[in-house]
């Protein structure tokens, strides 16, 4: 098949350029391939560069020397070469053998043909190769598809998704990140083969899905391909179309969630927390005598469901725990008073209070206009939060100006009492009823101790 060629003016990083040149000087073909070429053509600086070459792994090692090569995935033809101090993945041109289980090729075969290597790739926009002189080689119409912002599989979508179901999620991830339209047949086969996603490992699913929800265009993708996501997130199914019967909520639970997704900054923790913040609503629904819908206790139920889902998907503990906390706390009031700011800081710590502010902002923004006044309360809370941090106000034992030893020196016996007196002192500081100053604290400690003895 003939190839299309165009020229791009793009300066490759030194490490990549010199790696390509050395392979070529060694008598081999070598190109930048995949996502990096796609990104360069749409004017985005690539995050990482993959290199493909006609050299077999042992030949790559011969060119660069064993000291500079790590056989990271040698059976699949990948060697990590340290070029100018930078690790670069170099993969031999290859053809994948038959796929028998929706995910792993039975075998890979090396080839000397770039075209064969290109044809095994998932989407036409990822099936482009770039020479060090700036020539883009296109066997599959990827350049035109990029211009049209169209996502299309290389070859028959049914075949390509049956070989590897992860491509379905990768495709949706690209649509969410870049706003690509998905070609009709590709889209249809994604939906009709959705159940094959259950053959994938949960780690691979989460890796793509966590990137998908951080995309600029995640809401339209989550809306349109909802049924696909219910394969590994069956808990979201009742959210769609669940009317809230409440004047503050103009959307159903799912549409409210999608609106909030676009308001919250695109980090995995925040987007996941928003995705799940109301997932427990359908199971908490009650209609009051006034005809208004209530969802009592839904943050706790949603948090428990988020815990189950994130545990099932083997998401790292830190992400899971932060998400659970944010979901559970998404309805706690953040009233703009300094003592409340200190209380929340004591309860959650600075980082999580800031995340909670983002969650609440997005949640409120996605309600009806009537709720908008609450946004200014959150801004006032944030101003006070900044002030509390700037002034290094006290909200934890570590910043309190007395410690256990000081209290023992006052004559209070070591033991549980010390702990409870310290706690009382801290609460009074947080509430603004006591100054964090040593003499005042010691006096107050003594008074509490006296009261205890009476
Ligand atoms: P990004 O770097 O933004 O994640 P990418 O397209 O570079 O996107 P990688 O996972 O780095 O994604 O993969 C590099 C290239 O390898 C892809 O562009 C594609 O050509 C090919 N590729 C990756 N995964 C698959 C797959 N499951 N099936 C077929 N080809 C794939
Ligand atoms: Mg990549």
Coordinates of C-alpha atoms and ligand atoms in Angstrom, one line a residue:
X1 CA 0.0 0.0 0.0
X2 CA 1.3 3.5 -0.8
X3 CA 2.0 6.0 1.9
X4 CA 1.2 9.6 2.2
X5 CA 4.1 11.9 3.3
X6 CA 4.2 15.4 4.6
X7 CA 6.9 17.5 6.2
X8 CA 6.7 19.1 9.7
X9 CA 8.9 21.7 11.2
X10 CA 9.5 20.3 14.6
X11 CA 12.7 20.2 16.5
X12 CA 13.0 16.8 18.2
X13 CA 14.7 16.7 21.6
X14 CA 18.4 16.1 21.3
X15 CA 18.2 12.7 23.0
X16 CA 15.6 11.4 20.5
X17 CA 17.3 12.9 17.4
X18 CA 20.7 11.5 18.3
X19 CA 19.2 8.1 19.0
X20 CA 17.4 8.0 15.6
X21 CA 20.6 9.1 13.9
X22 CA 22.8 6.4 15.6
X23 CA 20.4 3.6 14.6
X24 CA 20.4 4.9 11.0
X25 CA 24.2 5.2 11.0
X26 CA 24.1 1.5 12.1
X27 CA 22.2 0.7 8.9
X28 CA 18.7 0.5 10.3
X29 CA 15.4 2.4 9.9
X30 CA 14.2 4.3 12.9
X31 CA 11.3 6.6 13.5
X32 CA 9.4 8.4 16.3
X33 CA 6.0 6.7 16.2
X34 CA 2.5 6.8 17.8
X35 CA 1.2 9.4 20.2
X36 CA 4.2 11.7 19.9
X37 CA 3.7 12.2 16.2
X38 CA 0.0 12.7 16.7
X39 CA 0.7 15.3 19.4
X40 CA 3.3 17.2 17.3
X41 CA 0.8 17.4 14.4
X42 CA -1.9 18.9 16.6
X43 CA 0.6 21.4 18.1
X44 CA 1.0 19.8 21.5
X45 CA 4.4 19.1 23.1
X46 CA 4.6 15.3 23.5
X47 CA 4.9 13.9 27.0
X48 CA 7.0 11.0 25.9
X49 CA 8.5 9.7 22.6
X50 CA 8.3 6.1 21.4
X51 CA 10.8 5.0 18.9
X52 CA 10.3 2.1 16.4
X53 CA 13.1 0.6 14.4
X54 CA 13.9 -2.2 12.0
X55 CA 16.8 -3.3 14.3
X56 CA 16.0 -6.4 16.4
X57 CA 16.6 -6.0 20.1
X58 CA 20.1 -7.6 20.0
X59 CA 21.0 -5.2 17.2
X60 CA 19.8 -2.2 19.2
X61 CA 22.0 -3.4 22.1
X62 CA 24.9 -3.8 19.7
X63 CA 24.5 -0.2 18.4
X64 CA 24.3 1.4 21.9
X65 CA 26.2 -1.0 24.1
X66 CA 24.9 -3.1 26.9
X67 CA 25.7 -0.4 29.5
X68 CA 23.1 1.9 27.9
X69 CA 20.4 -0.6 27.3
X70 CA 17.8 -2.2 29.6
X71 CA 15.9 -5.1 28.2
X72 CA 12.5 -3.8 29.6
X73 CA 10.2 -5.9 27.4
X74 CA 12.6 -7.8 25.2
X75 CA 10.1 -10.6 24.3
X76 CA 7.9 -7.8 22.8
X77 CA 10.9 -6.2 21.2
X78 CA 11.3 -3.2 23.6
X79 CA 14.7 -2.1 24.8
X80 CA 15.0 1.1 27.0
X81 CA 18.0 3.0 25.7
X82 CA 19.7 5.7 27.7
X83 CA 20.3 8.4 25.2
X84 CA 22.1 11.5 26.4
X85 CA 21.1 10.5 30.0
X86 CA 17.4 10.2 29.0
X87 CA 15.6 6.8 28.9
X88 CA 13.8 6.1 25.6
X89 CA 11.8 3.1 24.7
X90 CA 12.9 1.6 21.4
X91 CA 10.7 -1.1 19.9
X92 CA 11.5 -3.4 17.0
X93 CA 9.0 -3.3 14.0
X94 CA 6.7 -6.1 14.9
X95 CA 3.5 -7.9 13.9
X96 CA 1.2 -9.2 16.6
X97 CA 0.1 -12.8 16.3
X98 CA -3.4 -14.0 16.9
X99 CA -5.3 -12.8 19.9
X100 CA -7.3 -15.5 21.6
X101 CA -8.5 -13.7 24.7
X102 CA -9.4 -10.1 24.0
X103 CA -6.1 -8.9 25.4
X104 CA -2.8 -10.6 24.7
X105 CA -1.3 -11.6 21.3
X106 CA -0.3 -15.2 21.4
X107 CA 3.0 -14.3 19.9
X108 CA 4.8 -11.4 18.3
X109 CA 6.9 -11.6 15.2
X110 CA 9.6 -9.1 14.3
X111 CA 9.6 -7.7 10.8
X112 CA 11.8 -5.4 8.8
X113 CA 8.7 -3.6 7.3
X114 CA 7.6 -0.3 8.8
X115 CA 4.2 -0.7 7.1
X116 CA 3.5 -4.0 8.9
X117 CA 4.4 -2.4 12.2
X118 CA 2.1 0.6 11.5
X119 CA -0.8 -1.6 10.6
X120 CA -0.9 -3.3 14.0
X121 CA -1.5 0.0 15.8
X122 CA -4.9 0.9 17.2
X123 CA -6.1 4.2 15.6
X124 CA -5.2 5.9 12.4
X125 CA -4.1 9.0 14.3
X126 CA -1.7 6.8 16.3
X127 CA -0.4 5.1 13.2
X128 CA 2.0 7.8 12.0
X129 CA 5.8 7.6 11.8
X130 CA 8.2 10.6 11.9
X131 CA 11.8 10.6 10.5
X132 CA 14.5 12.7 12.0
X133 CA 14.4 15.0 8.9
X134 CA 10.7 15.9 9.7
X135 CA 9.0 13.6 7.2
X136 CA 5.7 12.1 8.5
X137 CA 4.8 8.8 6.9
X138 CA 1.2 7.8 6.9
X139 CA -0.1 4.4 5.6
X140 CA -3.6 4.6 7.0
X141 CA -5.0 8.1 6.4
X142 CA -4.1 9.3 9.9
X143 CA -3.1 12.8 8.8
X144 CA -6.5 13.4 7.1
X145 CA -8.3 12.0 10.2
X146 CA -6.3 14.3 12.4
X147 CA -7.3 17.3 10.3
X148 CA -11.0 16.2 10.5
X149 CA -10.5 15.3 14.2
X150 CA -11.8 11.9 13.5
X151 CA -11.0 8.8 15.5
X152 CA -11.0 5.6 13.4
X153 CA -9.5 2.2 13.9
X154 CA -6.7 1.0 11.6
X155 CA -8.7 -1.6 9.6
X156 CA -11.9 -3.3 10.7
X157 CA -13.1 -2.0 14.1
X158 CA -14.8 -5.2 15.0
X159 CA -11.6 -7.2 14.4
X160 CA -9.4 -4.7 16.1
X161 CA -11.6 -4.4 19.3
X162 CA -12.0 -8.2 19.4
X163 CA -8.2 -8.6 19.3
X164 CA -7.7 -6.2 22.3
X165 CA -10.7 -4.7 24.1
X166 CA -8.6 -2.1 25.8
X167 CA -8.6 -0.3 22.5
X168 CA -12.3 0.6 23.2
X169 CA -11.3 2.5 26.3
X170 CA -8.2 4.0 24.7
X171 CA -10.4 5.3 21.9
X172 CA -12.8 6.9 24.4
X173 CA -9.9 8.3 26.3
X174 CA -8.5 10.0 23.1
X175 CA -12.0 11.4 22.4
X176 CA -12.2 12.7 25.9
X177 CA -8.7 14.2 25.9
X178 CA -8.8 15.8 22.4
X179 CA -12.5 16.1 21.5
X180 CA -12.2 13.8 18.5
X181 CA -15.4 12.6 16.9
X182 CA -15.6 8.8 16.7
X183 CA -16.2 7.4 13.3
X184 CA -19.6 5.7 13.0
X185 CA -18.6 2.1 12.6
X186 CA -15.8 2.4 15.1
X187 CA -18.4 3.9 17.6
X188 CA -20.9 1.2 16.8
X189 CA -18.4 -1.6 17.4
X190 CA -17.2 0.0 20.7
X191 CA -20.7 -0.3 22.0
X192 CA -21.5 -3.7 20.6
X193 CA -18.3 -5.2 22.0
X194 CA -18.5 -3.5 25.3
X195 CA -18.8 -6.7 27.3
X196 CA -15.4 -7.8 26.3
X197 CA -14.0 -5.2 28.6
X198 CA -14.7 -7.6 31.5
X199 CA -11.8 -9.8 30.1
X200 CA -9.3 -7.0 30.9
X201 CA -7.4 -6.6 34.1
X202 CA -8.8 -3.9 36.4
X203 CA -5.4 -2.2 36.5
X204 CA -5.5 -1.6 32.7
X205 CA -9.1 -0.4 32.9
X206 CA -8.3 2.1 35.6
X207 CA -5.1 3.3 33.9
X208 CA -7.2 4.4 30.8
X209 CA -10.4 5.3 32.7
X210 CA -8.6 7.6 35.2
X211 CA -7.1 9.5 32.2
X212 CA -10.4 9.6 30.4
X213 CA -12.2 11.3 33.3
X214 CA -9.5 14.0 33.3
X215 CA -10.1 14.9 29.7
X216 CA -11.5 18.3 28.7
X217 CA -14.4 16.5 26.8
X218 CA -15.1 13.8 29.4
X219 CA -18.7 14.8 29.9
X220 CA -20.0 14.2 26.4
X221 CA -18.0 10.9 26.2
X222 CA -19.4 9.7 29.6
X223 CA -22.9 10.7 28.4
X224 CA -22.8 9.1 25.0
X225 CA -21.0 5.9 25.9
X226 CA -22.7 5.5 29.3
X227 CA -23.6 1.8 28.6
X228 CA -19.9 1.0 28.0
X229 CA -18.9 2.4 31.4
X230 CA -21.6 0.4 33.2
X231 CA -19.7 -2.8 32.2
X232 CA -17.1 -2.1 34.9
X233 CA -19.1 0.5 36.9
X234 CA -22.6 -1.1 37.1
X235 CA -23.2 1.1 40.2
X236 CA -23.7 4.2 38.0
X237 CA -26.6 2.7 36.1
X238 CA -29.4 4.0 38.4
X239 CA -28.0 7.6 38.3
X240 CA -29.1 8.2 34.7
X241 CA -32.6 9.6 34.6
X242 CA -33.0 9.7 38.3
X243 CA -35.1 12.8 38.9
X244 CA -34.4 14.7 42.1
X245 CA -37.8 16.4 42.7
X246 CA -36.0 19.3 44.2
X247 CA -36.1 23.0 43.1
X248 CA -32.3 23.3 43.7
X249 CA -31.6 20.5 41.3
X250 CA -32.4 21.2 37.7
X251 CA -30.8 18.0 36.4
X252 CA -31.2 14.3 37.1
X253 CA -28.4 12.7 39.2
X254 CA -26.3 11.7 36.2
X255 CA -26.6 15.0 34.3
X256 CA -25.8 16.9 37.5
X257 CA -22.7 14.7 37.9
X258 CA -21.6 15.4 34.4
X259 CA -22.0 19.1 34.8
X260 CA -20.0 19.0 38.0
X261 CA -17.2 17.0 36.2
X262 CA -16.5 19.9 33.9
X263 CA -16.4 22.4 36.7
X264 CA -13.8 20.6 38.8
X265 CA -10.1 20.8 38.0
X266 CA -8.8 17.8 36.0
X267 CA -7.0 15.7 38.6
X268 CA -7.7 12.0 39.1
X269 CA -8.7 12.5 42.8
X270 CA -11.1 15.4 42.2
X271 CA -12.7 14.0 39.1
X272 CA -13.2 10.6 40.7
X273 CA -14.7 12.2 43.8
X274 CA -17.1 14.2 41.7
X275 CA -18.0 11.2 39.6
X276 CA -19.0 9.3 42.8
X277 CA -20.2 12.0 45.1
X278 CA -23.9 11.4 44.5
X279 CA -23.7 7.7 43.4
X280 CA -25.6 6.7 46.6
X281 CA -28.5 9.1 45.9
X282 CA -30.8 6.7 44.1
X283 CA -30.7 4.3 47.1
X284 CA -31.4 7.1 49.6
X285 CA -34.3 8.8 47.9
X286 CA -37.4 9.7 49.9
X287 CA -40.1 12.1 48.9
X288 CA -41.2 14.5 51.8
X289 CA -44.8 15.5 52.6
X290 CA -44.0 18.8 50.8
X291 CA -43.4 16.8 47.6
X292 CA -39.7 17.6 47.7
X293 CA -37.1 14.9 47.2
X294 CA -34.6 14.2 50.0
X295 CA -31.5 12.0 50.0
X296 CA -30.7 11.8 53.7
X297 CA -27.3 10.2 54.4
X298 CA -26.3 9.9 50.8
X299 CA -22.7 11.2 51.2
X300 CA -22.0 8.3 53.5
X301 CA -23.7 5.8 51.2
X302 CA -21.8 7.3 48.2
X303 CA -18.5 7.1 50.1
X304 CA -19.1 3.4 50.9
X305 CA -19.9 2.7 47.2
X306 CA -16.8 4.6 46.1
X307 CA -14.8 2.5 48.5
X308 CA -16.2 -0.7 47.0
X309 CA -15.6 0.4 43.5
X310 CA -12.1 1.7 44.0
X311 CA -11.1 -1.4 45.9
X312 CA -12.5 -3.6 43.2
X313 CA -10.4 -1.6 40.6
X314 CA -7.3 -1.9 42.8
X315 CA -6.8 1.8 42.9
X316 CA -3.9 2.9 45.1
X317 CA -4.7 3.5 48.8
X318 CA -3.9 7.2 48.8
X319 CA -6.2 8.0 46.0
X320 CA -9.0 5.8 47.3
X321 CA -8.8 7.2 50.8
X322 CA -8.8 10.8 49.7
X323 CA -11.7 10.2 47.3
X324 CA -13.7 8.5 50.1
X325 CA -13.1 11.4 52.4
X326 CA -14.1 14.0 49.8
X327 CA -17.3 12.1 48.9
X328 CA -18.2 11.7 52.6
X329 CA -17.6 15.3 53.4
X330 CA -19.0 16.9 50.2
X331 CA -22.1 18.2 52.1
X332 CA -20.4 19.4 55.3
X333 CA -20.9 23.2 55.7
X334 CA -17.8 25.4 55.2
X335 CA -19.1 28.5 56.9
X336 CA -16.8 31.5 56.5
X337 CA -15.8 32.0 60.1
X338 CA -12.2 31.7 61.2
X339 CA -13.1 29.2 64.0
X340 CA -14.7 27.0 61.4
X341 CA -11.7 27.2 59.1
X342 CA -9.5 26.1 62.0
X343 CA -11.9 23.2 62.9
X344 CA -11.9 21.9 59.3
X345 CA -8.1 22.2 59.2
X346 CA -7.9 20.2 62.4
X347 CA -10.3 17.6 61.0
X348 CA -8.9 17.2 57.5
X349 CA -5.5 19.0 57.1
X350 CA -4.8 21.8 54.7
X351 CA -4.5 19.8 51.5
X352 CA -7.8 18.0 51.9
X353 CA -9.7 21.2 52.9
X354 CA -8.5 22.8 49.7
X355 CA -9.6 19.7 47.7
X356 CA -13.0 19.8 49.5
X357 CA -13.4 23.4 48.5
X358 CA -13.0 22.4 44.8
X359 CA -15.5 19.6 45.2
X360 CA -18.1 21.8 46.8
X361 CA -17.5 24.6 44.2
X362 CA -18.1 22.2 41.4
X363 CA -21.1 20.6 43.1
X364 CA -22.8 23.9 43.8
X365 CA -22.0 25.3 40.3
X366 CA -23.8 22.3 38.8
X367 CA -27.0 23.0 40.8
X368 CA -29.6 25.5 39.8
X369 CA -28.8 29.2 39.7
X370 CA -30.5 29.6 43.1
X371 CA -27.6 27.9 44.7
X372 CA -25.0 30.2 43.2
X373 CA -24.9 32.6 46.2
X374 CA -23.2 29.8 48.2
X375 CA -20.2 30.1 45.9
X376 CA -19.3 33.4 47.4
X377 CA -19.4 31.8 50.9
X378 CA -16.9 29.3 49.7
X379 CA -14.6 32.1 48.4
X380 CA -14.8 33.9 51.8
X381 CA -14.0 30.6 53.4
X382 CA -10.9 30.3 51.1
X383 CA -9.7 33.8 52.0
X384 CA -9.8 32.9 55.7
X385 CA -8.1 29.6 55.0
X386 CA -5.2 31.4 53.2
X387 CA -5.0 33.8 56.2
X388 CA -5.0 31.0 58.7
X389 CA -2.1 29.3 56.8
X390 CA -0.2 32.5 56.3
X391 CA -0.4 33.4 59.9
X392 CA 0.5 29.9 60.9
X393 CA -2.5 29.7 63.2
X394 CA -2.7 26.8 65.6
X395 CA -5.1 23.9 64.7
X396 CA -2.9 20.9 65.8
X397 CA -1.0 19.7 68.8
X398 CA 2.3 20.2 67.0
X399 CA 1.8 24.0 66.7
X400 CA 0.4 24.4 70.2
X401 CA 2.7 26.4 72.5
X402 CA 2.7 23.9 75.3
X403 CA 3.4 20.2 75.3
X404 CA 2.9 17.2 77.6
X405 CA 6.2 17.9 79.4
X406 CA 5.1 21.4 80.3
X407 CA 1.9 20.1 81.8
X408 CA 3.8 17.4 83.8
X409 CA 6.1 20.2 85.1
X410 CA 2.9 21.9 86.4
X411 CA 2.3 18.9 88.6
X412 CA -0.3 17.2 86.5
X413 CA 0.5 13.4 86.7
X414 CA 1.5 11.8 83.4
X415 CA -1.2 9.7 81.9
X416 CA -4.6 10.0 80.1
X417 CA -5.4 13.2 81.8
X418 CA -2.6 15.0 80.0
X419 CA -4.0 13.9 76.7
X420 CA -7.5 15.1 77.5
X421 CA -6.3 18.5 78.9
X422 CA -4.2 19.1 75.8
X423 CA -7.3 18.3 73.7
X424 CA -9.4 20.7 75.6
X425 CA -6.7 23.4 75.2
X426 CA -6.5 22.8 71.5
X427 CA -10.3 23.0 71.1
X428 CA -10.5 26.3 73.0
X429 CA -7.7 27.7 70.8
X430 CA -9.5 26.5 67.6
X431 CA -12.8 28.1 68.8
X432 CA -11.0 31.3 69.5
X433 CA -11.6 31.3 73.2
X434 CA -7.9 30.9 74.2
X435 CA -4.7 32.4 73.0
X436 CA -1.9 30.1 71.8
X437 CA 0.5 31.7 74.2
X438 CA 2.5 29.7 76.8
X439 CA 1.6 31.6 80.0
X440 CA -2.1 31.7 79.1
X441 CA -2.1 28.0 78.2
X442 CA -0.4 27.0 81.4
X443 CA -2.8 29.0 83.5
X444 CA -5.8 27.5 81.7
X445 CA -4.3 24.0 82.0
X446 CA -4.0 24.5 85.8
X447 CA -7.6 25.6 86.0
X448 CA -8.8 22.6 84.1
X449 CA -6.8 20.3 86.3
X450 CA -8.2 21.9 89.4
X451 CA -11.8 21.4 88.0
X452 CA -11.0 17.8 87.4
X453 CA -9.9 17.2 91.0
X454 CA -13.1 18.6 92.5
Ligands
LIG1 P1 -0.4 8.9 25.2 O1 1.1 8.9 25.1 O2 -1.1 10.1 25.1 O3 -0.9 7.9 26.3 P2 -0.1 7.1 23.0 O4 -0.9 6.9 21.8 O5 1.3 7.4 22.8 O6 -0.9 8.1 23.9 P3 0.9 4.8 24.3 O7 0.3 3.8 25.3 O8 2.1 5.5 24.7 O9 -0.2 5.8 23.9 O10 1.2 3.9 23.0 C1 2.1 4.3 22.0 C2 1.6 3.8 20.7 O11 1.5 2.4 20.7 C3 0.2 4.2 20.3 O12 0.1 5.5 19.7 C4 -0.3 3.2 19.3 O13 0.3 3.4 18.1 C5 0.4 1.9 19.9 N1 -0.5 1.2 20.9 C6 -0.6 1.4 22.2 N2 -1.5 0.6 22.8 C7 -2.0 -0.1 21.8 C8 -3.0 -1.1 21.7 N3 -3.7 -1.6 22.8 N4 -3.3 -1.6 20.4 C9 -2.7 -1.2 19.3 N5 -1.7 -0.3 19.4 C10 -1.4 0.3 20.5
LIG2 MG1 2.8 7.6 24.4

